Structure formats: C-alpha cells, structure tokens
XYZ file of C-alpha atoms in Angstrom:
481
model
C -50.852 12.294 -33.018
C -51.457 15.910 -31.925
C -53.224 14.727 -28.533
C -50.432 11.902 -28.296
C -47.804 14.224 -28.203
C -49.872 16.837 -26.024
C -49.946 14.114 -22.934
C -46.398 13.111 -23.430
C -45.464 16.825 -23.195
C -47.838 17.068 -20.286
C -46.527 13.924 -18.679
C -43.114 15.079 -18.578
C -43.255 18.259 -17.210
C -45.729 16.694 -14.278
C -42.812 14.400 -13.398
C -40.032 17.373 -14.099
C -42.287 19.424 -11.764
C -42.897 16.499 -8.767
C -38.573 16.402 -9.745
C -38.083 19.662 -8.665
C -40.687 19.393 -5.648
C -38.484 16.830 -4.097
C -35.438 18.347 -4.617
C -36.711 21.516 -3.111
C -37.556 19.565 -0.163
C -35.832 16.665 0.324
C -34.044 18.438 3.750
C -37.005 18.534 5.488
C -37.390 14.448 4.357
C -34.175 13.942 6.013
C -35.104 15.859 9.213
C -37.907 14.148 9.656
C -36.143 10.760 8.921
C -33.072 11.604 10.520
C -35.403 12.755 13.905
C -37.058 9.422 14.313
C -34.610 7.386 13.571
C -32.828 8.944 16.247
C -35.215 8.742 18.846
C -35.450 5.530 18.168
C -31.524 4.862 18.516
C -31.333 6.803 21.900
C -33.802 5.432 23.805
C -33.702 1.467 22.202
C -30.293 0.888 22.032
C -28.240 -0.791 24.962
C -26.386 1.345 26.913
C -22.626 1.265 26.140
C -23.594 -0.091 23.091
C -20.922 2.095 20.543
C -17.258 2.190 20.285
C -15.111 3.058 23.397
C -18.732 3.947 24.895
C -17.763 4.407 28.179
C -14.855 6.963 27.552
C -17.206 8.773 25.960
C -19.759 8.832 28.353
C -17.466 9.709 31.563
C -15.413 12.449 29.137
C -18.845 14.058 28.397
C -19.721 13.356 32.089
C -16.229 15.241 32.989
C -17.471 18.649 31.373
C -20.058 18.966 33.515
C -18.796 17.342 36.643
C -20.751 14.265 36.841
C -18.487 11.550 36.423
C -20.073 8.215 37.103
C -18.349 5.036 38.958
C -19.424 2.827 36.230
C -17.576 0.016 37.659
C -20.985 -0.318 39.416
C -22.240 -1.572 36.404
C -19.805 -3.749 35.551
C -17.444 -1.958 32.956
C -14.195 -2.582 33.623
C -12.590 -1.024 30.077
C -13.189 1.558 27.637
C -14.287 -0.533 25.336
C -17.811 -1.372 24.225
C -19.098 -2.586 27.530
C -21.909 -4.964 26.848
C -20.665 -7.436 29.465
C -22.161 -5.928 32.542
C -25.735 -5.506 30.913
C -26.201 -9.340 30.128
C -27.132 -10.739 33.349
C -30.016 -8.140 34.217
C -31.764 -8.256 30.551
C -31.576 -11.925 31.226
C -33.160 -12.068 35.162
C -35.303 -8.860 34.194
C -33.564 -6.234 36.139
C -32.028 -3.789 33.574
C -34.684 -1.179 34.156
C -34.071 -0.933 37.863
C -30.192 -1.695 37.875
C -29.753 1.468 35.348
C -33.165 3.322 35.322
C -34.045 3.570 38.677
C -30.907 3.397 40.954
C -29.150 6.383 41.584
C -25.881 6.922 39.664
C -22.678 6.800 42.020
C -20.895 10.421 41.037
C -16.942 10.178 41.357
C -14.119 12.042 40.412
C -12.233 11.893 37.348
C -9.016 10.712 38.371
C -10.601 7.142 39.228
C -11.448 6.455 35.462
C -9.156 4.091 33.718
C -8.418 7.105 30.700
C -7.233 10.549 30.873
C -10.616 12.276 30.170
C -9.957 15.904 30.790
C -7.565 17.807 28.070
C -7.169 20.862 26.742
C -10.850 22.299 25.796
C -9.588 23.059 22.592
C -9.063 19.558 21.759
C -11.508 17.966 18.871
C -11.504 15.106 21.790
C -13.426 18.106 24.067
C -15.457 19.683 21.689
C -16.557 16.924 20.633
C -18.125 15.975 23.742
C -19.556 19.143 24.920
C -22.880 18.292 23.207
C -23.823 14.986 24.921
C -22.396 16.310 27.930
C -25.404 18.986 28.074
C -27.613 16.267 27.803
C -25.964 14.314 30.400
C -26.440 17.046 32.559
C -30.260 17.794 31.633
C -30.982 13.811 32.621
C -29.035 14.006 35.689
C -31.177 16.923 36.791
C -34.316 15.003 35.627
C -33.687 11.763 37.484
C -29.974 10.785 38.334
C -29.757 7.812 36.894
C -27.110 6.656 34.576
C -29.423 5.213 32.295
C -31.864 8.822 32.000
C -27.917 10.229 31.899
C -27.080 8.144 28.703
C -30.623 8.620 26.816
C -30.796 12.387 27.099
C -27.343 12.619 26.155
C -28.070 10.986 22.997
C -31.619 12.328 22.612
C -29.605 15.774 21.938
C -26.860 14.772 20.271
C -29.076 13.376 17.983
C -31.156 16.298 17.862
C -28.611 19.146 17.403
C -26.496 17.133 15.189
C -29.562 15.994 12.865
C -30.712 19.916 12.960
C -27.335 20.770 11.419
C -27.336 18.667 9.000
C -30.551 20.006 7.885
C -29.267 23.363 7.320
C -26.294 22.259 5.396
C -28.570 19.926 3.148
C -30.887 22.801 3.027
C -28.382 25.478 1.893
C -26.869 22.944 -0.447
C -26.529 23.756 -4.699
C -25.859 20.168 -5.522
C -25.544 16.837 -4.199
C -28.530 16.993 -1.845
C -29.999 13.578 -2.797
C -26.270 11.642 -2.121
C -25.875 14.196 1.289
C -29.320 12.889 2.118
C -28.777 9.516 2.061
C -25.169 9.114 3.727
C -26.368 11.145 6.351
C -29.136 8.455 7.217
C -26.907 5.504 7.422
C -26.700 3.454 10.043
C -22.682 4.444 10.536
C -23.920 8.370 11.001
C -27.022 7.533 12.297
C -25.475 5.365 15.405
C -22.657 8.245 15.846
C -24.754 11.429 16.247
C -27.198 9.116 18.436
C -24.087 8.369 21.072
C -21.516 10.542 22.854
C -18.716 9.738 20.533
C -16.502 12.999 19.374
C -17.040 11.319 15.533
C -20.234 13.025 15.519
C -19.165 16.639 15.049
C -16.001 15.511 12.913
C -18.796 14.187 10.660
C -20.989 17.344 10.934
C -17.690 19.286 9.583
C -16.685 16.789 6.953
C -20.425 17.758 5.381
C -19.831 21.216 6.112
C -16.625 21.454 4.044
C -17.833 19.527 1.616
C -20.763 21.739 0.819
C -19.336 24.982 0.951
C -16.463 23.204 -1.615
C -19.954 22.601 -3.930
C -21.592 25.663 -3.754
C -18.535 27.064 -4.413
C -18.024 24.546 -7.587
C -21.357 25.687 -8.343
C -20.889 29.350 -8.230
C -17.288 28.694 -10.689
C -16.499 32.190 -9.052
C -14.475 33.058 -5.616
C -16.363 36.662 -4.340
C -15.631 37.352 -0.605
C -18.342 35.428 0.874
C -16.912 32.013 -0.812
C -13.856 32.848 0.633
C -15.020 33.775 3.644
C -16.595 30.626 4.100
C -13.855 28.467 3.309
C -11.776 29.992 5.663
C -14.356 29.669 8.062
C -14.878 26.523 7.937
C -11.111 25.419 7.404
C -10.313 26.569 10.732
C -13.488 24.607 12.686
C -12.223 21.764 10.989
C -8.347 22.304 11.656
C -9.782 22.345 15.521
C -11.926 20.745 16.349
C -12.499 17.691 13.277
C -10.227 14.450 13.752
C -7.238 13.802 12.565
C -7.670 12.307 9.332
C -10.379 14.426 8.215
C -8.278 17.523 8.480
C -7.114 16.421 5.019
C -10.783 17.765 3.455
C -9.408 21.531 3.356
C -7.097 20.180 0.756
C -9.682 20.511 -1.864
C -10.026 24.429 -1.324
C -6.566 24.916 -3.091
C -7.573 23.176 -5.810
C -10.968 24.645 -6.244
C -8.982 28.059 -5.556
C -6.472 26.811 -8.750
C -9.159 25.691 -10.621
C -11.585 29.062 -10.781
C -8.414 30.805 -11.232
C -7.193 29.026 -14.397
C -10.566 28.910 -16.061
C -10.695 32.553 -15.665
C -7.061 33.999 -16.241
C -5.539 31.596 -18.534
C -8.453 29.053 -20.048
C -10.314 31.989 -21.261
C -6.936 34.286 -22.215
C -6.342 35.656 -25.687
C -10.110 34.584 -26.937
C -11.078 36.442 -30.315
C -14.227 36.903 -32.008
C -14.414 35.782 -35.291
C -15.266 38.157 -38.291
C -17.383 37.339 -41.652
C -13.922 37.309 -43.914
C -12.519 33.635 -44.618
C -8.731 34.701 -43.939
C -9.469 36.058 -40.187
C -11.470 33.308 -39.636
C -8.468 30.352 -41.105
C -6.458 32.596 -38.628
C -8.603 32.461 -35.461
C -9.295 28.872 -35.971
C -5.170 28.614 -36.087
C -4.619 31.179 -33.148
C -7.385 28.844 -31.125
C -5.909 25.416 -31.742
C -2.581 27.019 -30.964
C -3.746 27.894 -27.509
C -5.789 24.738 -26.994
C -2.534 23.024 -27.895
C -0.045 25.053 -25.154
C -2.846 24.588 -22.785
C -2.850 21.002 -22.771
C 1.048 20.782 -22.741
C 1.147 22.819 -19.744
C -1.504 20.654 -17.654
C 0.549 17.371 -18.736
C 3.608 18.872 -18.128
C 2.295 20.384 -14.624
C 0.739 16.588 -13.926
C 3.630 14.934 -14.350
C 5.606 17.095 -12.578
C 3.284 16.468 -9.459
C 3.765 13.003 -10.195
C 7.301 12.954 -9.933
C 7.295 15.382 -6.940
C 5.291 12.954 -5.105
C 7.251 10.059 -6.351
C 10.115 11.217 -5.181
C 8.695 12.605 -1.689
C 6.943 9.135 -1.191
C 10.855 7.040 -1.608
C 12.324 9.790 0.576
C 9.881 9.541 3.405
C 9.235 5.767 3.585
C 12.604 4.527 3.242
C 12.591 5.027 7.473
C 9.903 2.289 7.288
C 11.293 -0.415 4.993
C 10.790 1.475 2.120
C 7.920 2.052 -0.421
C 8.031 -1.377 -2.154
C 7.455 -2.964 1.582
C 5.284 -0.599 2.437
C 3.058 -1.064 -0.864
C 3.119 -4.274 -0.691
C 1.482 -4.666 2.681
C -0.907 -1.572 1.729
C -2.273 -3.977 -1.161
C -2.265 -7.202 1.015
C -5.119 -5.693 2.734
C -6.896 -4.095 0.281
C -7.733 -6.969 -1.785
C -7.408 -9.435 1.453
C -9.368 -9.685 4.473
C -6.489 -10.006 6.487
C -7.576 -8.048 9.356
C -10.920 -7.384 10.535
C -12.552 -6.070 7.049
C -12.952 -2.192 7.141
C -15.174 -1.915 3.992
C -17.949 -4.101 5.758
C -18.295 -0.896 8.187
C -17.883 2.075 5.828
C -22.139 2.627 6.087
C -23.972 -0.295 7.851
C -22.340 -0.323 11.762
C -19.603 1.829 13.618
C -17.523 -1.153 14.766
C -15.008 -3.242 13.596
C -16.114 -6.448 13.535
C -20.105 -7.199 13.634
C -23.121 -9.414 12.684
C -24.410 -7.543 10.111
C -25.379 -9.484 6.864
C -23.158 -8.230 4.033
C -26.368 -7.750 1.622
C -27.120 -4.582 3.730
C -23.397 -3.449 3.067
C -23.666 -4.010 -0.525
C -27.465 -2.216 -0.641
C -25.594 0.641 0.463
C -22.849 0.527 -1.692
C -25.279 0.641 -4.909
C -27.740 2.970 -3.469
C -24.829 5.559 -3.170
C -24.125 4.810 -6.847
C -27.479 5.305 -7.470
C -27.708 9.026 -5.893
C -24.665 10.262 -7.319
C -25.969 9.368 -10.565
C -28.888 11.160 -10.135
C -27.266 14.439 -9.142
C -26.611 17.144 -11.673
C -23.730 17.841 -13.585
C -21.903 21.028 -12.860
C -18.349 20.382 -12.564
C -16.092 21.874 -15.557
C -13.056 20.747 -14.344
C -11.266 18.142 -14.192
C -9.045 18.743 -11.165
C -11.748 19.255 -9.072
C -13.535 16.094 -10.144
C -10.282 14.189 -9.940
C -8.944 15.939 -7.062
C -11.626 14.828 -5.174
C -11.906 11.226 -6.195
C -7.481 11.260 -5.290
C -8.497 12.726 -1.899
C -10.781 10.279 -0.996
C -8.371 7.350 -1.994
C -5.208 9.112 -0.347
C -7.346 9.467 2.992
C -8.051 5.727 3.248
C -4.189 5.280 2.326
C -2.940 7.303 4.853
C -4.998 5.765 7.559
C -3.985 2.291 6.735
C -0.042 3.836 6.562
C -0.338 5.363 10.188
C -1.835 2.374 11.662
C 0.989 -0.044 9.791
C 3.842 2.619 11.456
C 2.259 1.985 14.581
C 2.644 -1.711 15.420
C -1.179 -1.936 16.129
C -2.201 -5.627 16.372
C -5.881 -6.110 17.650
C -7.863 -9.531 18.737
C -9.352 -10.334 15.584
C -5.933 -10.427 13.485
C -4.140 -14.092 13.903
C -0.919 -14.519 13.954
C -0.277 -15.742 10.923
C -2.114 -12.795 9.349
C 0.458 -10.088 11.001
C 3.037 -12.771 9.364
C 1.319 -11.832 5.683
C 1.776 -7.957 6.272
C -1.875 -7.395 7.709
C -2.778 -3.864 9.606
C -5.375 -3.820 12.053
C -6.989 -1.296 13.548
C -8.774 0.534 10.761
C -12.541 1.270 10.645
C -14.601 2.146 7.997
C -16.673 4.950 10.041
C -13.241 7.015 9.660
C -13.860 7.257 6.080
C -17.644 7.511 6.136
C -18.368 10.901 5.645
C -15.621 11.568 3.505
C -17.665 9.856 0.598
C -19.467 12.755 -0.115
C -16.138 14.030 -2.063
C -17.762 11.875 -4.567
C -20.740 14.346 -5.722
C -17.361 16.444 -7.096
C -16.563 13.453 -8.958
C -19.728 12.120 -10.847
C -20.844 15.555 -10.875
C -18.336 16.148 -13.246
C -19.839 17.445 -16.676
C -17.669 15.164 -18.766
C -19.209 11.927 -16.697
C -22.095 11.320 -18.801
C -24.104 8.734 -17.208
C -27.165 10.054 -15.763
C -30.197 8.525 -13.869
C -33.760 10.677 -14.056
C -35.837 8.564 -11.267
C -35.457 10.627 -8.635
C -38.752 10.234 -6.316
C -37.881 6.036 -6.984
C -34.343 6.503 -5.136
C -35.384 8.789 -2.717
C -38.117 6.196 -1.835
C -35.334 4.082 -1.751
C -33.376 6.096 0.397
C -35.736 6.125 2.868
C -36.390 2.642 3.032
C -32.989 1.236 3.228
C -32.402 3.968 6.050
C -35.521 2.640 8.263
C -34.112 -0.809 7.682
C -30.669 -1.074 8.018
C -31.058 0.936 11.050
C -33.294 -1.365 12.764
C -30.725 -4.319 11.737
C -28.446 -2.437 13.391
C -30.343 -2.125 16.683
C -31.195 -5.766 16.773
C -27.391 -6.865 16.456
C -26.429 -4.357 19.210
C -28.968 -6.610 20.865
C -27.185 -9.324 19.816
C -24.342 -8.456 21.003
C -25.428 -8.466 24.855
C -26.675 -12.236 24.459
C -23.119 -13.027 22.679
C -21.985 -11.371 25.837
C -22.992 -14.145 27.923
C-alpha cells in the first residue's frame, strides 16, 4: 500500500512537473508554430487572396512609393481579386505573368481608393509593416509577385515575434492566447498586408497587460504605466471597434480599488472571549450585508442609466424595440452572410470552409480556457469582460444596421426580415481573449488538468485548419472561372 501510494505520489508530481514545463514554454511552441505556418501562408497562398487585398497592397505600396498598375493583372476592384489569376494557373503561366515580369510602377492617384491619409491613421500604421517588405522584394527582383511574398514574409514575421513576447510576458491565459493566435483568422491576417494585423497585435496587448494586472490585484506605477501606454497605441492606431478594449481598465482600476479601500474596511481580529467574538461575527455580517446592498443598488443603477441612455439614443433610428428586434433576427438567423462561421476558421465573409472546422474551434477554445488558472476575485472584472465582449459584437451589428449596408449575398427578401449585412467575424476575433477574465474567475469552478493533451491539440487543429484554409483560397481561383 506504502509502494502504491509512493508511485501515485511520484506519478503526479512527474505530470505536475511536465505541467509546468509546458507552461513555461509554450511561447516558444507558438513561435515556432506561428513561424511556419506563416511561411507557409506567404509564399503558398494566391496572390490577392484576402479581403480588399489589393487596397492593401497598393496602400502599403504608397508608403514607400511603389505603387503598382495592377490593372495589368487584371484587378479591376478592391476587392479580393482572384479573377485575374484564373486563366494563367489554368494555361501554366502564373509564375511568369507575376514572378518574372517586371511590375508596372504608377502613381497613386490612378488607384480606384484614396490610399494616402494622414500617417497617423490606424489605416497607415497599419500598413507600414508590409510596406517594408514590399520594398525589400522590389529591391530583390521587381516583380509584383516577390513584392507580395516578402511583404507577407515580414508581416508575418514581426507580427508572430510580437506575439511571442506578449505570450511570453504573460501571468495567465497563455494556453487560450496560444491557441487564438494560431487560427487560421490571425494566422491569414498577419500573413497579408491588411491593417487588421496590428489592431490584433494591440487587442492581445491590452488584454494582457489587463491580466497581469488582474494577477498582480495591485495598481503600482508600472501597471499604470502600462495601461496608459498601451491605451493610447490602441486609441491610434487599433480599429474602430476595438478601441472599446480600454474599457476594461476602469473597471479593473474600480475593482483593485474597492477590494482594498472598502471590501477590506473596518476588519477586526477576533479575541478568545465569547462576547467580542458574538460581536465581531455581528459587526462582520453587518458589513457583508451594506456591502452587498451597495453593489445591487450600484448595478441597478447602471442598469437603469443604460436603459434609459439606450431609449434616448435609438429613438432617431426607429427606436429600441425596432432596433432589438432586427439585432435578434440575425443572431439566431442566418439572414445575412453568417458572421459566426468566420470568427476563427477564414477572414472572409462568405467561404467553403466545412463548418466541423468552425465548431473544432469553438470547443477547443472552451477547452483552453478551462484549463487556465483561476485568479480572478472579482466579479466585475469577470463579468465586465464577458459584457464587453457581447456589447462589441452588438455595436458592430448596430453601426452596420444605421448604415444601410446591403451586400451580394443578402436577398431581398432577407433585408425585408430586418437582416444586416456586412459584419465579419475576424472583427471580433481577437477580442475573445476577454474570455480568460471570465473563466478565470475564482468562483467558476470547472477546471480541466490535461494540459500537454490540449496543447497537442492546439497544435494540430492549427496545422490543419490552416492548410484547409489554403486549399479553399485555391478554390476560390477555380470558382473564379
């Protein structure tokens, strides 16, 4: 019984130790992922294979003065321009047509899109990465296609490197980090020119400076400092909707505060006699009790506030009965081209991608946020964070229902229903690492221990999906036809 109890003893701290050894270095797993996979996506991928890909090619191209006609190549639009390419995969002269000839350098003003701007745009800084690579492949060989694979070669690179310093100075939440940052969504995005990229590099910024801070449950200068730091890059230089991230801050800031100033106020030690303890026992419940009036009363308060904001504000757009009425239409309808279908597995609207891979992301996530720690004491933080998340994807669908938006793959009869088009998932990708505040929260007790199985997991599903999404990029130049 003795020796029975000696190997399970021994057992567990083997696998507690191999635990720890992949904790300690799952960034350099992602690097080395995250680096291949990326090489792979440059150089394989179709040219003009990502979202408005030419826009972001020739605005990249603008910051270092290389514009290219690419009307040449037959693009004719901003969009995804797959059209051109068909032909010469087909009769076996892509590698000449975009390799070998000599890129036609023109001036700005003959592109179909304003591509210059003010430098201090996110729509320029987010280009100024790819557009050093466009300029090393020019200088190599002057070629659009060299152009386009060494301006994703660094993107890829830099991006990837950053995200292995943010994963590596990471408290908690490196396994779900890990894993969203290898999906096909952020994979395809820092492998391309597209200003998403360093929006995304922020988001995961923020996000880990708002866990170490969690982490630390204290706000000394250097916390602060960061958050400040990084609330500005992001108030810059990040996209519009993910400007909403700093919110958390405030309530991290509220949070610390309250713990420390209030939750912990008028504590007493109790002594041996029975009467002082009966009356710390009554002093305690006393405070526990005014405590937990003051965070109903403050929640419903911010409740009502909002309540009231939400019917002043939206009665200019039909009200908020119309306008939650077509927010739910398409959230439990795919009335529009479906946004959750793109959150991880492909940047694009619409695409070919089997929704099994969608829904092997969706539980692997699950998976790696239950595997994280807990270290979360409060509740607004955790809940905060869950409410930001949700109010994001709100708020997105609201601005593209004020708009009037209407794209190809809505029918008629679906703008009739109340649909809104125009909303992809890779605007919300990122933003799903909010969730380590959430399950990380010490009162969510579910907790899985199999660490080195998920990470085996993670890898695997990353390797995979990313190679399904390469083939249907493919397969979207023979659809082209």
């Amino acid at each position: 019984m003795i020796n029975r109890n000696m190997e399970l003893d021994i057992s567990q701290l083997e696998q507690s130790h191999d635990t720890n050894a992949m904790s300690r270095n799952i960034h350099k797993i992602y690097l080395i992922v995250a680096v291949v996979l990326g090489l792979f996506s440059s150089v394989v991928n179709p040219i003009f294979n990502e979202p408005d890909s030419p826009y972001h090619f020739e605005a990249s191209a603008n910051l270092v003065g290389l514009v290219v006609d690419i009307s040449r190549y037959g693009s004719t639009s901003v969009t995804t321009s797959l059209t051109g390419q068909s032909q010469s995969y087909v009769d076996g002269t892509h590698f000449e047509k975009y390799y070998l000839n000599e890129a036609y350098i023109t001036e700005a003003k003959n592109f179909p899109r304003e591509i210059g701007g003010n430098i201090l745009d996110y729509a320029q800084l987010g280009h100024i990465i790819p557009a050093i690579g466009i300029w090393i492949g020019y200088h190599i060989y002057p070629s659009i296609g060299v152009m386009v694979v060494f301006g994703r070669l660094l993107s890829s690179l830099v991006y990837s490197l950053l995200i292995y310093f943010i994963i590596k100075r990471l408290k908690k939440g490196k396994l779900t980090f890990t894993a969203l940052m290898l999906s096909p969504v952020i994979v395809s995005q820092f492998s391309s020119f597209s200003y998403d990229a360093l929006s995304y590099v922020l988001v995961a910024a923020s996000v880990a400076v708002a866990i170490n801070v969690v982490d630390d449950n204290k706000l000394s200068p250097k916390n602060i400092l960061e958050m400040l730091i990084v609330s500005f890059l992001i108030l810059v230089a990040a996209k519009l909707n993910f400007k909403t991230i700093i919110i958390i801050y405030p309530l991290i800031v509220v949070a610390i505060w309250f713990n420390k100033h209030v939750h912990k106020k008028g504590k007493y030690s109790p002594i041996s006699s029975k009467s002082s303890t009966f009356s710390y026992d009554r002093r305690r419940k006393k405070r526990n009790h005014n405590l937990n009036l003051m965070k109903i009363g403050a929640l419903l308060a911010a409740v009502l506030a909002f309540i009231v904001a939400a019917i002043v504000i939206l009665q200019r757009y039909g009200g908020i009965f119309y306008v939650l009425r077509r927010l739910v239409v398409n959230l439990v309808s795919n009335v529009a081209p479906p946004m959750f279908t793109s959150l991880f597995v492909s940047p694009y609207r619409t695409n070919s991608i089997p929704i099994w891979v969608t829904v092997s992301w969706c539980v692997l996530l699950i998976l790696c946020l239950l595997a994280e720690e807990k270290f979360v004491k409060s509740k607004l933080i955790s809940f905060g964070a869950l409410s930001l998340l949700i109010l994001n994807i709100l708020a997105v669908y609201f601005q593209y229902m004020i708009s009037g938006y209407y794209d190809t793959g809505t029918t008629a009869a679906n703008q009739l229903v109340g649909a809104i088009s125009g909303v992809q998932g890779r605007y919300f990708t990122p933003l799903f690492l909010l969730l380590v505040l959430f399950s990380g929260s010490t009162y969510f007790k579910a907790k899985i221990k199999e660490t080195r199985v998920i990470v085996a997991l993670v890898i695997s599903l990353a390797v995979l999906s990313n190679i399904i999404l390469i083939v249907n990029n493919f397969w979207g130049v023979i659809l082209a036809l």
